[in-house]
Every structure is written in structure tokens, then in C-alpha cells.
Amino acid sequence: MKPKGLFYKFGFLSAAVFSCAVMSVNMRPTTASAIEIPTEVTEEGKNVYKKYCSPCHGEEGGGDGPLSRSMIPKPRDFTRGAYKFRSTPSGSLPTDEDIFRTISYGVPNSTMIPWDILTEEQRASVIPVLKSFSEAFEYREPDAPVEVGLPLRPTERTILEGKKIYEEKLECWKCHGVEGRGDGPSAAEQEDDFGFPIKPFDFTTGKFKGGNSPTDVYLRFTTGLNGTPMPSFAKELSDEERWYLTHYVMSLVQPEECEE
Amino acid sequence: MKRTLLLYILSWFLLCNVLSSKGLFANGLYTEIEVPDGGCVAGYVKCTGNAGAPSIDLYAGWELPRASQVISEKLTVNKVNNGVKNVIVSISDIEKGKKGVVPQIHPVIDQQRSVFIPRVTAILAGTTVDLLNGDEEMHNVHTTSMRNQPFNFGMAYKQRISKKFDFPETVKLSCDIHKEYAWIVVFGNPYFDVTDRNGYFEICDIPEGTYKFRVWHEELGKREKEVMVRAKKIENIEFVYE
């Protein structure tokens, strides 16, 4: 009887493990895991970069292409390995999925368009090319993505709590302004790591640069924006407080102004 | 067949050349040896010309009352002997020397009245630095570096962040909210010092030989000088910014 019981136990265990694995695969975001991102620089990647990216980002990835002169915010300089929109902690390099996401969805309020005119394979092929521009990828590895807790439902209470954090605890208003218009007292003189002037984000526009979902907003102040003055508040806030702040920041959006 | 042979020979020559060139060793490798009777170099860094003038930098802290604002120490010149504070002195071409000891007690960089104290910190690679916030308001600590992982954290009152710096590099540490900054210079060998408020420095236990001493100041720039170090002797040198 005993061996049989054991067998059943292990059988059940392996089934449980298998189903967990299947679930976790299913739960991953479908954007990048569905396609394969090459690890080496390919001919196709080089060609795509040269044709579609280099006019702004430059042949050598220095953010100094011929079109970049008339642009603010400036196209990203890839040589530093500083990527704004990541799921990894402050200062860390981005994962391939993060880069893929930014290429696919673009950056609203800037000249970076969503590159969905390219096929997924073409977008993926550019990623190793971008990474090859920076020696940072030789020295360091991207850290593990930060954990996003279970989302809370936005209520009046969470928004009020978020307002307290915005105004008292983190003093976000110093740069982003009391009404979230990006006009705080420290806003005027901000510079990014490359010495270009940079404006704190105006929340009332509602076009969040890293994506419009609550999780995206949550990730922005948890991971910070590398290469910009926007820090990570991972050490200051608990998971709940981050959702409160997310709800408050998203409540600052003014739909009437957006439509105009 | 012949061509591959030729290629082999050529690449072998190239490899030999690269390995024997001095630049490679001077940059990277540092071997630790016992230094029983090393020499000492002491001296001071001074600034002539418009010396004795108070610090030229702006006042930090935009919302503080005027009385409690602090002058940041961008360029601090002693009025008595023209000594310059916060100059980093190091030996640029040392290949072997004493064992570097990573301090168990972490060096601290505090933010008080929106100014980083101390402004310049020199550390050995592998040292952990503690960053504090002593002000009752929000600051951030933002570093720009390539080899050491940069970071940018918001710091509330009494927050303490420990960060380890593993690679030799000059790291700029800034608070974007108050436009203040400080420097962390990471060295691969233990032969370095930061001048005190009189401009004095001292580097000890140097094996006998001739070395290039380098001084660096954020405003005044770099100077270099060759110094001969003799065993068990103290050598006095002086660097002058004009």
C-alpha cells in the first residue's frame, strides 16, 4: 500500500507544479514573451535601426541624429544605458521586455511614436543593437523586476490618503506642483543627466509617458526614471501607500482639458 | 593554409604588443605586497591669485530663511595659508603597494540644510557609503556613473541608504530638488587622500620609487607632478593652482 500512496502523493505534487508553471506562463504579459528576442546583433536589426531609429537617435546611438536638433525632449542617448521606463529598480538596466514595450507603445508627449508599423520581429531585432551602444551592458546585469502588489480599488479614501502622501510625505509638489501641472518651485531649473533641460510631468494632460494603466503609474515612482531627476520612492512607501498615490495622481487628470 | 598561418603570426604579434604596453597595466592591475619600510609624502595644495576670497558658490536651500542658509563648499580657500579644501590627491601610476583595507564603519554623507556634508569623499573600491538625510524635508540622492550602478532615491527625514561602490570611478551625487551636489571618488588602490581645511594631505607606506602624484579639484581641475619617494623618509611637496 505504501509505495502506491507515495506515488499518488508525488503524482499530485508534480501535477500541482505543472499547473502552477502553466499558470505563471499564462499570466506573463503577452507583449514580449510571445516572440523571441535575439541575444546577438543581427543584420536585420542593424538595418532596421539605421532606417527607422538613427535619424533621431544617431548612427552611434548618441541621441544626436540629424532630426534631434529640433526636438525637446531629446531622443534617448543609448551610450549611458539609462532607460526611463523600466520594471527594474532605480539605476538598474532595463529588461529586454521593457525596451520592447517602449518601442511598441512609444512615448506620448514626445516624438517617439508607437512603432507598430514594424513587425514584432523587427522591433525585437533592434533591442540587441541598442544594448550594443552602451558599455554598461558589459559591466552590469539588469536587476530582477520589482514586485507589484495586488491592485487596490480606487475609492475616495485611497485618493485622500494619496493626497496626503503627495503633499506631505513625499512632497511631490516641489517639482510637479500642487495641482499636478508640473509647475512646482523646483521645476524651472531641472536638468537630465545629459545636461538638457527637462520638465516635470504635467499630470493633468493624462498622457502618462510610461503607459496609462494604474500599474504603469505605480511602476514609475517605484522604479524612478533613470537619467532624469525623478527618483525612486521604493524605500519610502509601503505597497498600499503606492496604490494610494497612484490613485491620487490619476485623479489629477482633467478630461475636459485633455479633449481640447 | 599559408594565409591562416600568416594571420596567426600577425595576431600573436598584436597580442604581445597589447600585453607588453605599459598603459594596460597602469590602468587596471594593482598587486598587493608587504611594504615594511615605505616612504611618506606630505604636503599641501594651495591656490594663489584670487585666494582668500570666500566661497564663490551660491546659497543652497531656496525656501530657507536667509539667516539659516549655508554656503556650500565649492571652492574653500583658507585665508591664512591659501590652502584649498576638498582636493583629492592620489598616485596615478602605482602598480604595487600596501593592502587596501575596506573600512568596517561606513563613511557617511549627510544632507544638512540642503548641502551634502562632506562635499568630497574618497573611498577604496568595495566600500559601502551611508547616505543620510538630516533635514525635515524631502531630498533625493541621484548618482551618475557608468560602471557602478547609478541610483536615484527619494529620501525622507532620517532616511538612511547604504550603497556599495565596486569599481574605480568618479561619481557625481546630486540632489535635484535643491540643485546641490557632492562627489564620491572611488579608487582601486589605497594611496589617496582628501585635503583638510588647511589644504594638507598625507599619503604613507609608499614603496620606494618615482611616482606621478595627481591632484583633482572640481573647480580648479587637475595637476600632476613626479615625486621620488625614499624608504622611511617623509617627502614634502606642494601643489599650486594659479
Short mmCIF file of C-alpha atoms in Angstrom, two decimals:
data_model
loop_
_atom_site.label_atom_id
_atom_site.label_comp_id
_atom_site.label_asym_id
_atom_site.label_seq_id
_atom_site.Cartn_x
_atom_site.Cartn_y
_atom_site.Cartn_z
CA MET A 1 0.00 0.00 0.00
CA LYS A 2 2.77 2.35 0.95
CA PRO A 3 4.52 2.74 -2.40
CA LYS A 4 1.20 3.40 -4.05
CA GLY A 5 0.39 6.15 -1.55
CA LEU A 6 3.75 7.70 -2.17
CA PHE A 7 3.21 7.56 -5.89
CA TYR A 8 -0.10 9.30 -5.52
CA LYS A 9 1.47 12.00 -3.41
CA PHE A 10 4.21 12.70 -5.92
CA GLY A 11 1.82 12.45 -8.78
CA PHE A 12 -0.33 15.10 -7.19
CA LEU A 13 2.69 17.27 -6.42
CA SER A 14 4.04 17.16 -9.95
CA ALA A 15 0.61 17.93 -11.31
CA ALA A 16 0.37 20.92 -8.99
CA VAL A 17 3.81 22.15 -10.02
CA PHE A 18 2.96 21.70 -13.68
CA SER A 19 -0.30 23.61 -13.41
CA CYS A 20 1.47 26.41 -11.49
CA ALA A 21 4.06 26.64 -14.24
CA VAL A 22 1.35 26.78 -16.90
CA MET A 23 -0.48 29.47 -14.95
CA SER A 24 2.61 31.60 -14.48
CA VAL A 25 3.40 31.36 -18.18
CA ASN A 26 -0.16 32.40 -18.98
CA MET A 27 -0.08 35.27 -16.53
CA ARG A 28 3.02 36.86 -18.04
CA PRO A 29 2.34 39.91 -20.20
CA THR A 30 1.75 38.73 -23.70
CA THR A 31 3.69 41.53 -25.36
CA ALA A 32 7.21 40.24 -25.43
CA SER A 33 7.15 36.70 -24.15
CA ALA A 34 5.30 35.63 -27.25
CA ILE A 35 8.21 36.45 -29.51
CA GLU A 36 11.85 35.66 -29.23
CA ILE A 37 14.29 38.50 -28.63
CA PRO A 38 17.65 37.77 -30.24
CA THR A 39 20.71 37.95 -27.98
CA GLU A 40 23.19 38.86 -30.71
CA VAL A 41 23.22 41.82 -33.06
CA THR A 42 21.78 40.70 -36.37
CA GLU A 43 21.97 42.18 -39.87
CA GLU A 44 18.24 42.77 -39.80
CA GLY A 45 18.49 44.64 -36.52
CA LYS A 46 21.21 46.90 -37.87
CA ASN A 47 19.20 47.67 -40.98
CA VAL A 48 16.03 48.42 -39.04
CA TYR A 49 17.93 50.66 -36.64
CA LYS A 50 19.62 52.52 -39.47
CA LYS A 51 16.40 53.07 -41.36
CA TYR A 52 13.93 53.88 -38.59
CA CYS A 53 15.85 54.84 -35.43
CA SER A 54 19.09 56.53 -36.47
CA PRO A 55 17.50 59.70 -37.93
CA CYS A 56 16.76 60.75 -34.34
CA HIS A 57 18.88 58.54 -32.11
CA GLY A 58 22.03 58.81 -34.25
CA GLU A 59 24.17 56.26 -36.06
CA GLU A 60 26.15 55.52 -32.90
CA GLY A 61 23.17 55.74 -30.55
CA GLY A 62 24.33 59.03 -29.07
CA GLY A 63 20.91 60.65 -29.36
CA ASP A 64 22.34 63.07 -31.92
CA GLY A 65 20.73 62.13 -35.21
CA PRO A 66 20.10 64.85 -37.81
CA LEU A 67 16.50 65.34 -36.66
CA SER A 68 17.31 65.55 -32.97
CA ARG A 69 18.27 69.20 -33.02
CA SER A 70 14.70 70.43 -33.20
CA MET A 71 13.39 68.11 -30.51
CA ILE A 72 12.62 68.57 -26.84
CA PRO A 73 12.61 66.15 -25.05
CA LYS A 74 15.77 64.93 -26.80
CA PRO A 75 15.93 61.43 -28.26
CA ARG A 76 17.47 58.99 -25.81
CA ASP A 77 21.26 58.73 -25.74
CA PHE A 78 21.84 54.98 -25.57
CA THR A 79 25.53 55.19 -24.67
CA ARG A 80 24.85 55.61 -20.95
CA GLY A 81 22.46 52.70 -20.61
CA ALA A 82 19.99 54.97 -18.82
CA TYR A 83 16.47 53.94 -19.78
CA LYS A 84 13.49 55.78 -18.35
CA PHE A 85 10.70 53.23 -18.48
CA ARG A 86 11.58 50.03 -16.73
CA SER A 87 10.20 47.42 -14.41
CA THR A 88 13.58 47.11 -12.66
CA PRO A 89 14.74 49.09 -9.57
CA SER A 90 16.31 52.54 -9.72
CA GLY A 91 19.57 52.72 -11.66
CA SER A 92 19.29 49.21 -13.00
CA LEU A 93 19.44 48.40 -16.68
CA PRO A 94 16.10 47.55 -18.31
CA THR A 95 14.97 44.08 -19.21
CA ASP A 96 14.52 43.26 -22.90
CA GLU A 97 10.78 43.27 -22.37
CA ASP A 98 10.91 46.85 -21.05
CA ILE A 99 12.71 48.07 -24.17
CA PHE A 100 10.31 46.14 -26.38
CA ARG A 101 7.37 47.74 -24.59
CA THR A 102 8.68 51.27 -25.08
CA ILE A 103 9.34 50.65 -28.77
CA SER A 104 5.90 49.14 -29.28
CA TYR A 105 3.87 51.70 -27.35
CA GLY A 106 6.01 54.77 -27.92
CA VAL A 107 6.25 57.68 -25.51
CA PRO A 108 3.27 60.09 -25.50
CA ASN A 109 4.08 63.81 -25.33
CA SER A 110 7.31 63.22 -27.20
CA THR A 111 8.37 62.50 -30.77
CA MET A 112 8.73 58.77 -30.09
CA ILE A 113 5.82 57.16 -31.91
CA PRO A 114 4.46 53.67 -31.28
CA TRP A 115 6.40 51.59 -33.76
CA ASP A 116 3.60 49.21 -34.51
CA ILE A 117 4.17 49.75 -38.21
CA LEU A 118 7.12 47.38 -37.81
CA THR A 119 6.59 43.68 -37.31
CA GLU A 120 7.24 42.25 -33.86
CA GLU A 121 10.36 40.51 -35.14
CA GLN A 122 11.73 43.76 -36.49
CA ARG A 123 11.12 45.55 -33.19
CA ALA A 124 12.76 42.73 -31.27
CA SER A 125 15.77 42.69 -33.60
CA VAL A 126 16.62 46.31 -32.69
CA ILE A 127 16.99 45.55 -28.97
CA PRO A 128 20.48 43.95 -29.13
CA VAL A 129 21.59 46.85 -31.35
CA LEU A 130 20.50 49.39 -28.70
CA LYS A 131 22.27 47.41 -25.99
CA SER A 132 25.47 47.23 -28.03
CA PHE A 133 25.83 51.03 -27.90
CA SER A 134 26.42 51.12 -24.16
CA GLU A 135 29.30 49.54 -22.30
CA ALA A 136 27.07 49.47 -19.23
CA PHE A 137 25.57 46.21 -20.51
CA GLU A 138 29.05 44.65 -20.37
CA TYR A 139 29.63 45.65 -16.75
CA ARG A 140 26.21 45.07 -15.26
CA GLU A 141 23.17 42.85 -15.50
CA PRO A 142 19.61 44.09 -15.15
CA ASP A 143 18.21 43.50 -11.64
CA ALA A 144 15.08 41.47 -11.08
CA PRO A 145 11.87 43.43 -11.80
CA VAL A 146 10.19 45.00 -8.75
CA GLU A 147 7.18 43.24 -7.33
CA VAL A 148 3.86 44.92 -7.97
CA GLY A 149 1.35 44.12 -5.24
CA LEU A 150 -2.30 43.35 -5.80
CA PRO A 151 -4.06 46.48 -7.07
CA LEU A 152 -6.47 48.24 -4.72
CA ARG A 153 -9.80 49.56 -5.85
CA PRO A 154 -9.78 53.35 -6.09
CA THR A 155 -12.13 54.91 -3.53
CA GLU A 156 -12.45 58.35 -2.03
CA ARG A 157 -10.42 57.22 0.95
CA THR A 158 -7.47 55.94 -1.11
CA ILE A 159 -7.41 59.17 -3.11
CA LEU A 160 -7.39 61.24 0.12
CA GLU A 161 -4.57 59.13 1.54
CA GLY A 162 -2.71 59.60 -1.72
CA LYS A 163 -3.16 63.36 -1.48
CA LYS A 164 -1.51 63.32 1.94
CA ILE A 165 1.48 61.44 0.55
CA TYR A 166 1.69 63.79 -2.44
CA GLU A 167 1.59 66.91 -0.31
CA GLU A 168 3.25 66.00 2.97
CA LYS A 169 5.19 62.77 2.90
CA LEU A 170 6.96 62.82 -0.44
CA GLU A 171 6.49 66.49 -1.26
CA CYS A 172 5.89 65.69 -4.92
CA TRP A 173 4.51 69.22 -5.34
CA LYS A 174 8.00 70.69 -5.12
CA CYS A 175 8.50 69.72 -8.73
CA HIS A 176 5.09 68.62 -10.02
CA GLY A 177 3.15 71.50 -8.49
CA VAL A 178 0.25 71.47 -6.04
CA GLU A 179 -2.29 70.83 -8.79
CA GLY A 180 0.00 68.45 -10.62
CA ARG A 181 0.66 70.80 -13.51
CA GLY A 182 4.43 70.39 -13.40
CA ASP A 183 4.95 73.91 -12.08
CA GLY A 184 6.39 73.41 -8.59
CA PRO A 185 9.03 75.74 -7.15
CA SER A 186 11.90 73.42 -8.15
CA ALA A 187 10.51 72.75 -11.61
CA ALA A 188 12.13 75.52 -13.60
CA GLU A 189 15.76 74.55 -13.36
CA GLN A 190 15.66 70.77 -13.73
CA GLU A 191 18.21 69.09 -15.96
CA ASP A 192 18.62 65.49 -17.01
CA ASP A 193 21.88 63.51 -16.84
CA PHE A 194 22.86 64.71 -20.29
CA GLY A 195 22.55 68.37 -19.38
CA PHE A 196 19.34 69.09 -21.27
CA PRO A 197 16.50 70.94 -19.56
CA ILE A 198 13.64 68.70 -18.56
CA LYS A 199 10.12 69.48 -17.38
CA PRO A 200 8.39 67.71 -14.51
CA PHE A 201 5.39 65.83 -15.84
CA ASP A 202 2.04 67.61 -16.03
CA PHE A 203 -0.47 65.08 -14.67
CA THR A 204 -3.50 66.99 -15.91
CA THR A 205 -2.72 66.03 -19.51
CA GLY A 206 -3.39 62.41 -18.65
CA LYS A 207 -0.96 61.10 -21.26
CA PHE A 208 1.36 59.25 -18.93
CA LYS A 209 4.61 58.64 -20.72
CA GLY A 210 5.21 55.18 -19.43
CA GLY A 211 1.66 53.98 -20.04
CA ASN A 212 -1.80 54.84 -18.75
CA SER A 213 -2.67 51.83 -16.61
CA PRO A 214 -2.50 52.11 -12.80
CA THR A 215 0.32 49.54 -12.77
CA ASP A 216 2.36 51.72 -15.12
CA VAL A 217 1.93 54.77 -12.89
CA TYR A 218 2.75 52.63 -9.85
CA LEU A 219 5.94 51.45 -11.54
CA ARG A 220 7.10 54.96 -12.48
CA PHE A 221 7.53 56.26 -8.95
CA THR A 222 8.60 52.88 -7.62
CA THR A 223 11.42 52.44 -10.13
CA GLY A 224 12.15 56.09 -10.87
CA LEU A 225 13.13 57.34 -14.31
CA ASN A 226 16.82 56.70 -14.97
CA GLY A 227 18.73 59.64 -16.35
CA THR A 228 16.19 62.16 -15.08
CA PRO A 229 15.73 63.91 -11.71
CA MET A 230 12.72 61.68 -10.95
CA PRO A 231 13.83 59.42 -8.07
CA SER A 232 12.56 56.06 -6.94
CA PHE A 233 10.42 56.11 -3.82
CA ALA A 234 10.74 52.39 -3.24
CA LYS A 235 12.30 52.92 0.19
CA GLU A 236 9.71 55.41 1.38
CA LEU A 237 6.39 53.79 0.64
CA SER A 238 4.65 50.57 1.51
CA ASP A 239 2.78 48.73 -1.19
CA GLU A 240 -0.58 50.14 -0.10
CA GLU A 241 0.72 53.68 0.01
CA ARG A 242 1.94 53.30 -3.55
CA TRP A 243 -1.55 52.42 -4.71
CA TYR A 244 -2.94 55.41 -2.79
CA LEU A 245 -0.51 57.70 -4.56
CA THR A 246 -1.30 56.07 -7.90
CA HIS A 247 -5.00 56.75 -7.39
CA TYR A 248 -4.40 60.34 -6.38
CA VAL A 249 -2.08 61.06 -9.31
CA MET A 250 -4.58 59.55 -11.73
CA SER A 251 -7.36 61.62 -10.16
CA LEU A 252 -5.48 64.79 -11.15
CA VAL A 253 -6.17 64.14 -14.83
CA GLN A 254 -8.65 66.63 -16.20
CA PRO A 255 -10.56 65.06 -19.04
CA GLU A 256 -12.05 68.33 -20.39
CA GLU A 257 -8.62 69.83 -20.85
CA CYS A 258 -7.39 66.64 -22.49
CA GLU A 259 -10.06 66.83 -25.15
CA GLU A 260 -9.16 70.36 -26.05
CA MET B 1 46.89 27.35 -45.42
CA LYS B 2 49.62 29.91 -45.81
CA ARG B 3 47.19 32.71 -45.23
CA THR B 4 45.88 31.31 -41.94
CA LEU B 5 49.44 30.80 -40.73
CA LEU B 6 50.23 34.41 -41.54
CA LEU B 7 47.10 35.51 -39.72
CA TYR B 8 48.10 33.51 -36.67
CA ILE B 9 51.54 35.08 -36.60
CA LEU B 10 50.09 38.55 -37.02
CA SER B 11 47.54 38.12 -34.24
CA TRP B 12 50.25 36.71 -31.95
CA PHE B 13 52.34 39.83 -32.53
CA LEU B 14 49.37 42.05 -31.83
CA LEU B 15 48.62 40.21 -28.61
CA CYS B 16 52.22 40.55 -27.45
CA ASN B 17 52.17 44.24 -28.20
CA VAL B 18 48.98 44.84 -26.30
CA LEU B 19 50.13 42.86 -23.29
CA SER B 20 53.51 44.49 -23.04
CA SER B 21 52.27 48.05 -23.41
CA LYS B 22 52.51 49.87 -20.12
CA GLY B 23 49.17 51.61 -20.37
CA LEU B 24 47.22 48.46 -19.76
CA PHE B 25 48.97 47.70 -16.50
CA ALA B 26 48.88 51.25 -15.27
CA ASN B 27 45.12 51.41 -15.65
CA GLY B 28 43.91 48.17 -14.30
CA LEU B 29 46.18 45.94 -12.32
CA TYR B 30 47.29 46.57 -8.79
CA THR B 31 49.19 43.93 -6.85
CA GLU B 32 49.26 43.92 -3.09
CA ILE B 33 52.63 43.44 -1.42
CA GLU B 34 54.14 43.91 2.02
CA VAL B 35 55.61 47.39 2.45
CA PRO B 36 57.85 47.19 5.54
CA ASP B 37 59.77 50.44 5.05
CA GLY B 38 57.69 52.64 2.84
CA GLY B 39 58.11 56.34 2.44
CA CYS B 40 55.67 59.09 3.19
CA VAL B 41 54.53 62.05 1.17
CA ALA B 42 53.01 65.02 2.94
CA GLY B 43 52.29 68.46 1.69
CA TYR B 44 49.66 70.94 0.84
CA VAL B 45 47.65 72.25 -2.02
CA LYS B 46 47.30 75.98 -2.33
CA CYS B 47 45.61 78.42 -4.59
CA THR B 48 47.25 81.73 -5.41
CA GLY B 49 45.74 84.63 -7.24
CA ASN B 50 42.30 85.48 -6.01
CA ALA B 51 42.89 83.41 -2.90
CA GLY B 52 41.43 84.20 0.44
CA ALA B 53 38.15 85.13 -1.17
CA PRO B 54 35.20 83.40 0.42
CA SER B 55 33.48 80.53 -1.29
CA ILE B 56 32.11 81.64 -4.62
CA ASP B 57 29.21 79.27 -4.74
CA LEU B 58 25.59 80.18 -4.38
CA TYR B 59 23.42 79.78 -1.37
CA ALA B 60 21.64 76.50 -1.11
CA GLY B 61 18.10 75.93 0.01
CA TRP B 62 15.57 78.08 -1.76
CA GLU B 63 12.90 78.19 0.90
CA LEU B 64 15.04 78.62 3.99
CA PRO B 65 15.18 81.97 5.76
CA ARG B 66 18.24 83.90 4.73
CA ALA B 67 19.88 83.54 8.15
CA SER B 68 19.90 79.76 8.10
CA GLN B 69 21.16 79.32 4.57
CA VAL B 70 24.57 77.73 4.23
CA ILE B 71 27.34 78.48 1.83
CA SER B 72 28.28 75.33 0.01
CA GLU B 73 31.93 74.46 -0.21
CA LYS B 74 32.52 74.55 -3.91
CA LEU B 75 35.87 76.26 -3.52
CA THR B 76 37.09 76.82 0.00
CA VAL B 77 40.42 78.56 0.33
CA ASN B 78 41.99 79.05 3.73
CA LYS B 79 42.65 82.72 4.41
CA VAL B 80 45.83 82.12 6.39
CA ASN B 81 47.90 79.86 4.15
CA ASN B 82 45.85 79.75 0.92
CA GLY B 83 45.29 76.02 1.40
CA VAL B 84 42.46 74.53 -0.65
CA LYS B 85 39.97 72.23 1.00
CA ASN B 86 38.50 69.11 -0.65
CA VAL B 87 41.24 68.42 -3.15
CA ILE B 88 41.82 64.76 -3.89
CA VAL B 89 45.44 63.63 -4.02
CA SER B 90 46.28 60.25 -5.50
CA ILE B 91 49.09 58.32 -7.16
CA SER B 92 48.11 57.69 -10.74
CA ASP B 93 50.72 55.15 -11.83
CA ILE B 94 51.25 52.89 -8.82
CA GLU B 95 51.29 49.19 -9.69
CA LYS B 96 52.04 47.51 -6.39
CA GLY B 97 51.80 48.58 -2.79
CA LYS B 98 50.12 48.05 0.54
CA LYS B 99 46.94 46.13 1.03
CA GLY B 100 43.81 48.24 0.86
CA VAL B 101 41.50 47.94 3.85
CA VAL B 102 37.81 48.48 3.31
CA PRO B 103 36.54 50.30 6.42
CA GLN B 104 34.07 48.39 8.59
CA ILE B 105 32.43 51.63 9.67
CA HIS B 106 30.78 53.11 6.63
CA PRO B 107 31.69 56.65 5.61
CA VAL B 108 28.65 58.90 5.96
CA ILE B 109 27.42 61.59 3.62
CA ASP B 110 24.74 63.68 5.32
CA GLN B 111 22.40 66.26 3.87
CA GLN B 112 22.06 69.19 6.22
CA ARG B 113 20.34 72.40 5.23
CA SER B 114 20.25 71.05 1.70
CA VAL B 115 24.03 70.72 1.48
CA PHE B 116 25.98 67.49 1.28
CA ILE B 117 28.46 67.06 4.13
CA PRO B 118 31.22 66.22 3.34
CA ARG B 119 31.27 67.53 -0.18
CA VAL B 120 34.07 65.28 -1.41
CA THR B 121 34.54 61.70 -0.30
CA ALA B 122 37.37 59.47 -1.48
CA ILE B 123 36.91 55.74 -0.92
CA LEU B 124 38.51 52.44 -1.80
CA ALA B 125 36.64 50.24 -4.25
CA GLY B 126 34.32 47.92 -2.35
CA THR B 127 33.47 50.46 0.35
CA THR B 128 29.86 50.95 1.38
CA VAL B 129 28.76 54.56 1.83
CA ASP B 130 25.81 55.56 4.00
CA LEU B 131 23.67 58.40 2.74
CA LEU B 132 21.55 60.25 5.28
CA ASN B 133 19.00 62.99 5.30
CA GLY B 134 19.20 65.28 8.34
CA ASP B 135 16.67 67.80 7.07
CA GLU B 136 12.99 67.72 7.86
CA GLU B 137 12.08 67.73 4.21
CA MET B 138 12.35 65.63 1.11
CA HIS B 139 15.68 65.29 -0.68
CA ASN B 140 16.84 62.93 -3.33
CA VAL B 141 20.21 61.29 -3.94
CA HIS B 142 20.98 60.87 -7.61
CA THR B 143 24.25 59.47 -8.90
CA THR B 144 25.56 59.40 -12.43
CA SER B 145 28.06 56.66 -13.11
CA MET B 146 28.76 54.06 -15.72
CA ARG B 147 30.44 51.07 -14.09
CA ASN B 148 28.92 51.34 -10.62
CA GLN B 149 25.18 51.01 -10.84
CA PRO B 150 23.69 54.52 -10.66
CA PHE B 151 20.67 55.18 -8.46
CA ASN B 152 18.18 57.90 -7.70
CA PHE B 153 16.21 57.60 -4.47
CA GLY B 154 13.83 59.91 -2.72
CA MET B 155 14.96 60.48 0.88
CA ALA B 156 12.58 61.49 3.65
CA TYR B 157 13.74 62.84 7.02
CA LYS B 158 16.09 60.43 8.81
CA GLN B 159 16.20 58.01 5.92
CA ARG B 160 19.45 56.05 5.62
CA ILE B 161 20.57 54.35 2.42
CA SER B 162 23.67 52.17 2.16
CA LYS B 163 25.31 51.81 -1.22
CA LYS B 164 28.39 49.86 -2.21
CA PHE B 165 30.79 51.16 -4.84
CA ASP B 166 32.72 48.37 -6.51
CA PHE B 167 34.58 49.99 -9.38
CA PRO B 168 37.11 52.87 -9.56
CA GLU B 169 35.25 55.86 -10.95
CA THR B 170 34.33 59.47 -10.19
CA VAL B 171 30.68 59.58 -9.17
CA LYS B 172 28.63 62.74 -9.01
CA LEU B 173 26.00 62.70 -6.31
CA SER B 174 23.28 65.30 -6.58
CA CYS B 175 20.01 66.41 -5.06
CA ASP B 176 17.84 67.59 -7.93
CA ILE B 177 15.26 69.26 -5.71
CA HIS B 178 17.77 71.69 -4.25
CA LYS B 179 20.37 71.70 -7.01
CA GLU B 180 23.18 70.66 -4.73
CA TYR B 181 25.84 68.08 -5.43
CA ALA B 182 28.78 66.22 -3.98
CA TRP B 183 31.48 63.91 -5.28
CA ILE B 184 32.38 60.35 -4.44
CA VAL B 185 35.71 59.30 -5.94
CA VAL B 186 36.36 55.56 -5.91
CA PHE B 187 39.95 54.33 -6.15
CA GLY B 188 41.38 50.92 -6.98
CA ASN B 189 44.34 51.31 -4.59
CA PRO B 190 44.65 52.73 -1.06
CA TYR B 191 47.02 55.58 -1.99
CA PHE B 192 44.80 58.65 -1.89
CA ASP B 193 43.81 61.43 0.47
CA VAL B 194 41.48 64.42 0.65
CA THR B 195 42.92 67.72 1.84
CA ASP B 196 41.63 69.17 5.09
CA ARG B 197 40.58 72.77 5.63
CA ASN B 198 44.22 73.88 5.68
CA GLY B 199 44.93 72.13 2.41
CA TYR B 200 47.12 69.46 3.99
CA PHE B 201 47.35 65.86 2.92
CA GLU B 202 49.45 62.83 3.76
CA ILE B 203 49.96 59.53 1.96
CA CYS B 204 52.03 56.89 3.72
CA ASP B 205 53.62 53.44 3.22
CA ILE B 206 54.60 54.02 -0.37
CA PRO B 207 57.21 51.59 -1.76
CA GLU B 208 60.43 53.27 -2.87
CA GLY B 209 60.37 54.70 -6.38
CA THR B 210 59.25 57.60 -8.53
CA TYR B 211 55.52 58.17 -8.91
CA LYS B 212 53.17 60.56 -10.56
CA PHE B 213 51.05 62.36 -7.97
CA ARG B 214 47.78 63.73 -9.20
CA VAL B 215 45.54 66.30 -7.56
CA TRP B 216 41.96 66.92 -8.62
CA HIS B 217 39.57 69.65 -7.63
CA GLU B 218 36.07 70.05 -9.03
CA GLU B 219 36.58 73.72 -9.90
CA LEU B 220 40.32 74.05 -10.36
CA GLY B 221 40.95 70.89 -12.34
CA LYS B 222 43.89 68.51 -12.42
CA ARG B 223 47.60 68.89 -11.74
CA GLU B 224 50.29 66.23 -11.94
CA LYS B 225 53.77 66.05 -10.51
CA GLU B 226 56.52 63.43 -10.36
CA VAL B 227 57.83 62.74 -6.89
CA MET B 228 60.64 60.48 -5.76
CA VAL B 229 59.79 58.53 -2.64
CA ARG B 230 62.64 57.19 -0.48
CA ALA B 231 62.32 54.48 2.10
CA LYS B 232 61.39 55.65 5.61
CA LYS B 233 61.62 59.30 4.60
CA ILE B 234 58.96 61.98 4.55
CA GLU B 235 58.84 63.92 1.33
CA ASN B 236 57.30 67.38 1.36
CA ILE B 237 55.58 68.57 -1.78
CA GLU B 238 53.34 71.43 -2.73
CA PHE B 239 50.78 71.80 -5.47
CA VAL B 240 49.88 75.28 -6.64
CA TYR B 241 46.78 76.31 -8.58
CA GLU B 242 47.21 79.71 -10.15
#
